[in-house]
Amino acid sequence: MDCERVTELLMSSTYAIAFTGAGISTASGIPDFRGPNGLWRKYSPELASIEYFERNPKGFWDFYSLRMRGLFEAEPNKAHYALAELEKLGLIKAVITQNIDGLHQKAGSKNVIELHGTMRRCYCTNCGKSYDSKEVLKIIDQGISPPKCSCGGIIRPDVVLFGEPVKGIYEALNIAYDADLVLSIGSSLTVYPANLIPQVVKEHRGKLIIINMEETPLDEIADIVIRDRVEEVLPCIVENVKKLIG
Ligand code: NAD
């Protein structure tokens, strides 16, 4: 593992950011989408599309409520905690995530940009009222599916579905323009426009470090590629940093 070199680059950077994908949460028991045990090997991605939600909201919620319950049971793992620690140490300025599980915040990360929204909240498609997702699951448990708002509107999760624009991409791109290093963690780097983030850092002469179990399309432009488990690599970096700062 090349974590000494990553530690050196991180400590000599002035504005390092992290870009995370589903691979950071697999050790928390949440399957990724495209890895060997990925969700899309079992289910069709169409189930998480705006088109399907509008056409068959009950079918959408049958699938989505299962996912939501799984995500609620999950706890952060060593990789989430290590990233929060690096932010506390002043070495990571922001975490830009494609994940909707909220595990970065649960682990203590403060500056988190959620490009695909969060499954912890829902809202009414008619009046916009916001709901805690746990309340929405209770409505479903009472046999009301799709869940309905007090105004009669259908409730949906506050996540970006396939076919919808990504949230916060401009804020994320602005951060990427300022960054001189990006750690890409557990992402296949195949989902556009989120995968512009590491490319923008690199195009502005920043360093790109990829930590992912499988090859990614950006490996050839990366400064370092570590093909190992993120929950092992990130704690190793934190350990090295702590040794160096005493
Ligand atoms: P992806 O499934 O395309 O890629 C994940 C990558 O992580 C894979 O290449 C896999 O090999 C790698 N990986 C899996 N476990 C790993 C580990 N322990 N250590 C190192 N690498 C590991 O996911 P992505 O790049 O995030 O794609 C983006 C899409 O996935 C987004 O739409 C996002 O919303 C969605 N997603 C999010 C969650 C979540 O919130 N946790 C879960 C599933 C999918």
Coordinates of N, CA and C in Angstrom, one line a residue, residues 13-151:
S13 N -0.2 19.6 0.8 CA -1.2 20.3 0.1 C -1.7 21.5 1.0
T14 N -2.4 22.4 0.3 CA -3.0 23.6 1.1 C -4.5 23.5 1.1
Y15 N -5.1 22.8 0.1 CA -6.5 22.8 0.0 C -6.9 21.4 -0.6
A16 N -6.9 20.4 0.3 CA -7.2 19.1 -0.2 C -8.7 18.8 0.1
I17 N -9.3 18.0 -0.8 CA -10.7 17.7 -0.7 C -10.9 16.2 -0.9
A18 N -12.0 15.6 -0.4 CA -12.3 14.2 -0.7 C -13.5 14.1 -1.6
F19 N -13.5 13.2 -2.5 CA -14.7 12.9 -3.3 C -15.0 11.4 -3.1
T20 N -16.2 11.2 -2.5 CA -16.5 9.8 -2.1 C -17.7 9.2 -2.9
G21 N -17.6 7.9 -3.0 CA -18.7 7.1 -3.7 C -19.2 6.0 -2.8
A22 N -20.0 5.2 -3.4 CA -20.7 4.1 -2.7 C -19.6 3.1 -2.0
G23 N -18.4 3.0 -2.6 CA -17.4 2.1 -2.1 C -17.0 2.4 -0.6
I24 N -17.2 3.7 -0.2 CA -16.8 4.0 1.2 C -17.8 3.4 2.2
S25 N -19.0 3.0 1.7 CA -20.0 2.6 2.6 C -20.3 1.1 2.6
T26 N -19.5 0.4 1.7 CA -19.8 -1.1 1.6 C -19.4 -1.8 2.9
A27 N -18.4 -1.3 3.6 CA -18.0 -1.9 4.9 C -19.0 -1.6 6.0
S28 N -20.0 -0.7 5.7 CA -21.1 -0.5 6.6 C -22.3 -1.3 6.2
G29 N -22.1 -2.2 5.3 CA -23.2 -3.1 4.9 C -24.1 -2.6 3.8
I30 N -23.7 -1.4 3.2 CA -24.6 -0.9 2.1 C -24.0 -1.3 0.8
P31 N -24.7 -2.0 0.0 CA -24.1 -2.4 -1.3 C -23.9 -1.2 -2.2
D32 N -22.8 -1.3 -3.0 CA -22.6 -0.2 -4.0 C -23.5 -0.5 -5.2
F33 N -23.4 0.3 -6.3 CA -24.2 0.1 -7.4 C -23.6 -0.8 -8.5
R34 N -22.3 -0.6 -8.7 CA -21.7 -1.2 -9.9 C -20.5 -2.2 -9.6
G35 N -20.2 -2.3 -8.3 CA -19.2 -3.3 -7.9 C -19.7 -4.7 -8.0
P36 N -18.9 -5.7 -7.7 CA -19.3 -7.1 -7.9 C -20.6 -7.5 -7.2
N37 N -20.8 -6.9 -6.0 CA -22.1 -7.2 -5.4 C -23.1 -6.1 -5.5
G38 N -22.9 -5.2 -6.5 CA -23.7 -4.0 -6.6 C -25.2 -4.2 -6.8
L39 N -25.9 -3.2 -6.4 CA -27.4 -3.1 -6.4 C -27.9 -3.4 -7.8
W40 N -27.2 -2.8 -8.8 CA -27.7 -2.9 -10.2 C -27.4 -4.2 -10.8
R41 N -26.8 -5.1 -10.1 CA -26.6 -6.5 -10.6 C -27.9 -7.3 -10.3
K42 N -28.6 -6.8 -9.2 CA -29.8 -7.5 -8.8 C -31.1 -6.8 -9.3
Y43 N -31.0 -5.4 -9.3 CA -32.2 -4.7 -9.6 C -31.9 -3.8 -10.8
S44 N -33.0 -3.3 -11.5 CA -32.8 -2.4 -12.6 C -32.7 -1.0 -12.1
P45 N -31.7 -0.2 -12.7 CA -31.6 1.2 -12.2 C -32.8 2.0 -12.5
E46 N -33.7 1.5 -13.4 CA -34.9 2.1 -13.7 C -35.8 2.4 -12.5
L47 N -35.6 1.4 -11.5 CA -36.4 1.5 -10.2 C -36.1 2.8 -9.5
A48 N -35.0 3.4 -9.7 CA -34.6 4.7 -9.0 C -34.7 5.9 -10.0
S49 N -35.6 5.8 -10.9 CA -35.7 6.9 -11.9 C -37.0 7.8 -11.6
I50 N -36.9 9.0 -12.0 CA -38.1 9.9 -11.8 C -39.2 9.4 -12.7
E51 N -38.9 8.9 -13.8 CA -39.9 8.4 -14.7 C -40.7 7.3 -14.0
Y52 N -40.0 6.3 -13.4 CA -40.7 5.2 -12.7 C -41.5 5.7 -11.5
F53 N -40.9 6.7 -10.7 CA -41.6 7.2 -9.6 C -43.0 7.8 -10.1
E54 N -42.9 8.6 -11.2 CA -44.2 9.2 -11.6 C -45.2 8.2 -12.2
R55 N -44.6 7.2 -12.8 CA -45.5 6.2 -13.5 C -46.1 5.2 -12.5
N56 N -45.3 4.8 -11.5 CA -45.7 3.8 -10.5 C -45.2 4.1 -9.1
P57 N -45.7 5.1 -8.5 CA -45.2 5.5 -7.2 C -45.2 4.4 -6.1
K58 N -46.2 3.5 -6.2 CA -46.2 2.4 -5.2 C -45.1 1.4 -5.5
G59 N -44.9 1.1 -6.7 CA -43.7 0.2 -7.1 C -42.4 0.8 -6.7
F60 N -42.3 2.1 -6.9 CA -41.1 2.8 -6.6 C -40.9 2.7 -5.1
W61 N -41.9 2.9 -4.3 CA -41.7 2.9 -2.8 C -41.5 1.5 -2.3
D62 N -42.1 0.5 -3.0 CA -41.8 -0.9 -2.6 C -40.3 -1.2 -2.6
F63 N -39.6 -0.7 -3.6 CA -38.2 -0.9 -3.7 C -37.5 0.1 -2.8
Y64 N -37.9 1.4 -2.8 CA -37.1 2.4 -2.1 C -37.2 2.3 -0.6
S65 N -38.4 1.8 -0.1 CA -38.5 1.7 1.4 C -37.5 0.6 1.9
L66 N -37.3 -0.4 1.1 CA -36.4 -1.5 1.5 C -35.0 -0.9 1.6
R67 N -34.6 -0.1 0.6 CA -33.3 0.5 0.6 C -33.1 1.4 1.8
M68 N -34.2 2.2 2.0 CA -34.1 3.2 3.1 C -33.9 2.5 4.5
R69 N -34.7 1.4 4.7 CA -34.5 0.7 5.9 C -33.1 0.1 6.1
G70 N -32.5 -0.4 5.0 CA -31.1 -0.9 5.1 C -30.2 0.3 5.4
L71 N -30.4 1.4 4.8 CA -29.5 2.5 5.1 C -29.6 3.0 6.5
F72 N -30.8 3.0 7.1 CA -31.0 3.4 8.4 C -30.3 2.5 9.5
E73 N -30.2 1.3 9.1 CA -29.5 0.4 10.1 C -28.0 0.5 10.0
A74 N -27.5 1.2 9.0 CA -26.0 1.3 8.8 C -25.3 2.3 9.7
E75 N -24.1 1.9 10.2 CA -23.3 2.8 11.0 C -22.0 3.2 10.2
P76 N -21.4 4.3 10.5 CA -20.2 4.7 9.8 C -19.1 3.6 10.0
N77 N -18.2 3.4 9.1 CA -17.1 2.5 9.3 C -15.8 3.2 9.5
K78 N -14.7 2.5 9.5 CA -13.3 3.1 9.8 C -13.0 4.2 8.8
A79 N -13.4 4.0 7.5 CA -13.1 5.0 6.5 C -13.8 6.3 6.7
H80 N -15.1 6.3 7.1 CA -15.8 7.5 7.4 C -15.1 8.2 8.6
Y81 N -14.8 7.5 9.6 CA -14.2 8.1 10.8 C -12.8 8.7 10.5
A82 N -12.1 8.0 9.7 CA -10.7 8.5 9.3 C -10.8 9.8 8.5
L83 N -11.8 9.9 7.7 CA -12.0 11.1 6.9 C -12.4 12.3 7.8
A84 N -13.3 12.0 8.7 CA -13.7 13.0 9.7 C -12.5 13.5 10.5
E85 N -11.6 12.6 10.8 CA -10.4 12.9 11.6 C -9.5 13.8 10.8
L86 N -9.3 13.5 9.5 CA -8.5 14.3 8.6 C -9.0 15.7 8.5
E87 N -10.3 15.8 8.5 CA -10.9 17.2 8.5 C -10.6 17.9 9.8
K88 N -10.8 17.2 10.9 CA -10.5 17.8 12.2 C -9.0 18.2 12.3
L89 N -8.1 17.5 11.7 CA -6.7 17.8 11.7 C -6.4 18.9 10.7
G90 N -7.4 19.4 10.0 CA -7.2 20.5 9.0 C -6.7 20.1 7.7
L91 N -6.6 18.8 7.4 CA -6.0 18.3 6.2 C -7.0 18.2 5.0
I92 N -8.3 18.0 5.4 CA -9.3 17.9 4.4 C -10.3 19.0 4.6
K93 N -10.5 19.8 3.5 CA -11.4 21.0 3.7 C -12.8 20.7 3.4
A94 N -13.1 19.7 2.6 CA -14.5 19.4 2.2 C -14.6 18.0 1.8
V95 N -15.8 17.4 2.0 CA -16.1 16.1 1.5 C -17.3 16.3 0.5
I96 N -17.0 15.9 -0.8 CA -18.1 16.0 -1.8 C -18.5 14.5 -2.0
T97 N -19.7 14.2 -1.7 CA -20.1 12.8 -1.8 C -21.2 12.6 -2.7
Q98 N -21.2 11.4 -3.4 CA -22.3 10.9 -4.2 C -23.3 10.1 -3.4
N99 N -22.9 9.9 -2.1 CA -23.8 9.0 -1.3 C -24.9 9.7 -0.7
I100 N -26.0 9.0 -0.4 CA -27.2 9.6 0.2 C -27.4 9.0 1.6
D101 N -26.4 8.3 2.1 CA -26.6 7.6 3.4 C -26.4 8.4 4.7
G102 N -25.8 9.6 4.5 CA -25.6 10.5 5.7 C -24.5 10.0 6.6
L103 N -23.7 9.0 6.2 CA -22.7 8.4 7.2 C -21.5 9.3 7.4
H104 N -21.2 10.2 6.5 CA -20.1 11.1 6.7 C -20.4 12.0 7.9
Q105 N -21.6 12.6 7.9 CA -22.0 13.5 9.0 C -22.1 12.7 10.3
K106 N -22.6 11.4 10.2 CA -22.7 10.6 11.4 C -21.4 10.3 12.0
A107 N -20.3 10.3 11.2 CA -19.0 10.0 11.7 C -18.3 11.3 12.2
G108 N -18.9 12.4 11.9 CA -18.3 13.7 12.4 C -17.8 14.7 11.4
S109 N -17.9 14.3 10.1 CA -17.5 15.3 9.0 C -18.4 16.5 9.0
K110 N -17.9 17.7 8.9 CA -18.7 18.9 9.0 C -19.1 19.5 7.6
N111 N -18.0 19.6 6.8 CA -18.3 20.3 5.5 C -18.5 19.2 4.4
V112 N -19.8 18.8 4.3 CA -20.2 17.7 3.4 C -21.1 18.3 2.4
I113 N -20.8 18.0 1.1 CA -21.7 18.4 0.0 C -22.3 17.1 -0.6
E114 N -23.6 17.0 -0.5 CA -24.3 15.8 -0.9 C -24.9 16.0 -2.3
L115 N -24.1 15.5 -3.3 CA -24.5 15.8 -4.7 C -25.8 15.1 -5.1
H116 N -26.1 14.0 -4.5 CA -27.3 13.2 -4.8 C -28.4 13.3 -3.8
G117 N -28.3 14.3 -2.9 CA -29.3 14.5 -1.9 C -29.1 13.6 -0.7
T118 N -30.2 13.4 0.1 CA -30.1 12.6 1.3 C -31.3 11.7 1.4
M119 N -31.2 10.5 1.8 CA -32.4 9.6 2.0 C -32.9 9.8 3.4
R120 N -32.3 10.7 4.2 CA -32.8 10.9 5.6 C -34.0 11.8 5.6
R121 N -34.2 12.5 4.5 CA -35.4 13.4 4.4 C -36.2 13.1 3.2
C122 N -37.5 13.4 3.3 CA -38.4 13.3 2.2 C -39.2 14.6 2.0
Y123 N -39.9 14.8 1.0 CA -40.8 16.0 0.8 C -42.0 15.7 0.0
C124 N -43.0 16.5 0.2 CA -44.3 16.3 -0.5 C -44.1 16.9 -1.9
T125 N -44.5 16.2 -2.9 CA -44.4 16.6 -4.3 C -45.4 17.7 -4.6
N126 N -46.4 17.9 -3.8 CA -47.4 18.9 -4.0 C -47.1 20.2 -3.3
C127 N -47.0 20.1 -1.9 CA -46.8 21.4 -1.1 C -45.4 21.6 -0.7
G128 N -44.5 20.6 -0.9 CA -43.1 20.8 -0.5 C -42.8 20.6 0.9
K129 N -43.8 20.2 1.8 CA -43.5 20.0 3.2 C -42.4 18.9 3.4
S130 N -41.5 19.2 4.3 CA -40.4 18.3 4.5 C -40.7 17.2 5.6
Y131 N -40.3 16.0 5.4 CA -40.6 14.9 6.4 C -39.3 14.2 6.7
D132 N -39.1 13.8 8.0 CA -38.1 12.9 8.4 C -38.4 11.5 7.7
S133 N -37.5 10.9 7.1 CA -37.8 9.6 6.4 C -38.3 8.5 7.3
K134 N -37.9 8.6 8.6 CA -38.4 7.6 9.5 C -39.9 7.7 9.7
E135 N -40.4 9.0 9.7 CA -41.9 9.2 9.8 C -42.6 8.6 8.5
V136 N -41.9 8.8 7.4 CA -42.5 8.3 6.1 C -42.6 6.8 6.1
L137 N -41.5 6.1 6.7 CA -41.6 4.7 6.7 C -42.7 4.2 7.7
K138 N -43.0 5.0 8.7 CA -44.1 4.7 9.6 C -45.4 4.7 8.8
I139 N -45.6 5.7 8.0 CA -46.8 5.9 7.2 C -47.0 4.6 6.3
I140 N -45.8 4.2 5.7 CA -45.9 3.0 4.8 C -46.2 1.7 5.7
D141 N -45.7 1.7 6.9 CA -46.0 0.5 7.8 C -47.5 0.5 8.2
Q142 N -48.2 1.6 8.0 CA -49.6 1.6 8.3 C -50.4 1.2 7.1
G143 N -49.7 0.8 6.0 CA -50.3 0.3 4.8 C -50.7 1.3 3.8
I144 N -50.1 2.6 4.0 CA -50.4 3.6 3.0 C -49.2 3.8 2.1
S145 N -49.3 3.2 0.9 CA -48.2 3.3 -0.1 C -48.8 3.5 -1.5
P146 N -48.4 4.6 -2.2 CA -47.3 5.5 -1.8 C -47.7 6.4 -0.6
P147 N -46.7 6.8 0.2 CA -47.1 7.6 1.4 C -47.6 9.0 0.9
K148 N -48.6 9.5 1.7 CA -49.2 10.7 1.3 C -49.0 11.8 2.4
C149 N -48.9 13.0 2.0 CA -48.8 14.2 2.8 C -50.2 14.5 3.4
S150 N -50.2 15.4 4.4 CA -51.5 15.9 4.9 C -52.4 16.6 3.9
C151 N -51.7 17.2 2.8 CA -52.4 17.9 1.8 C -52.9 16.9 0.7

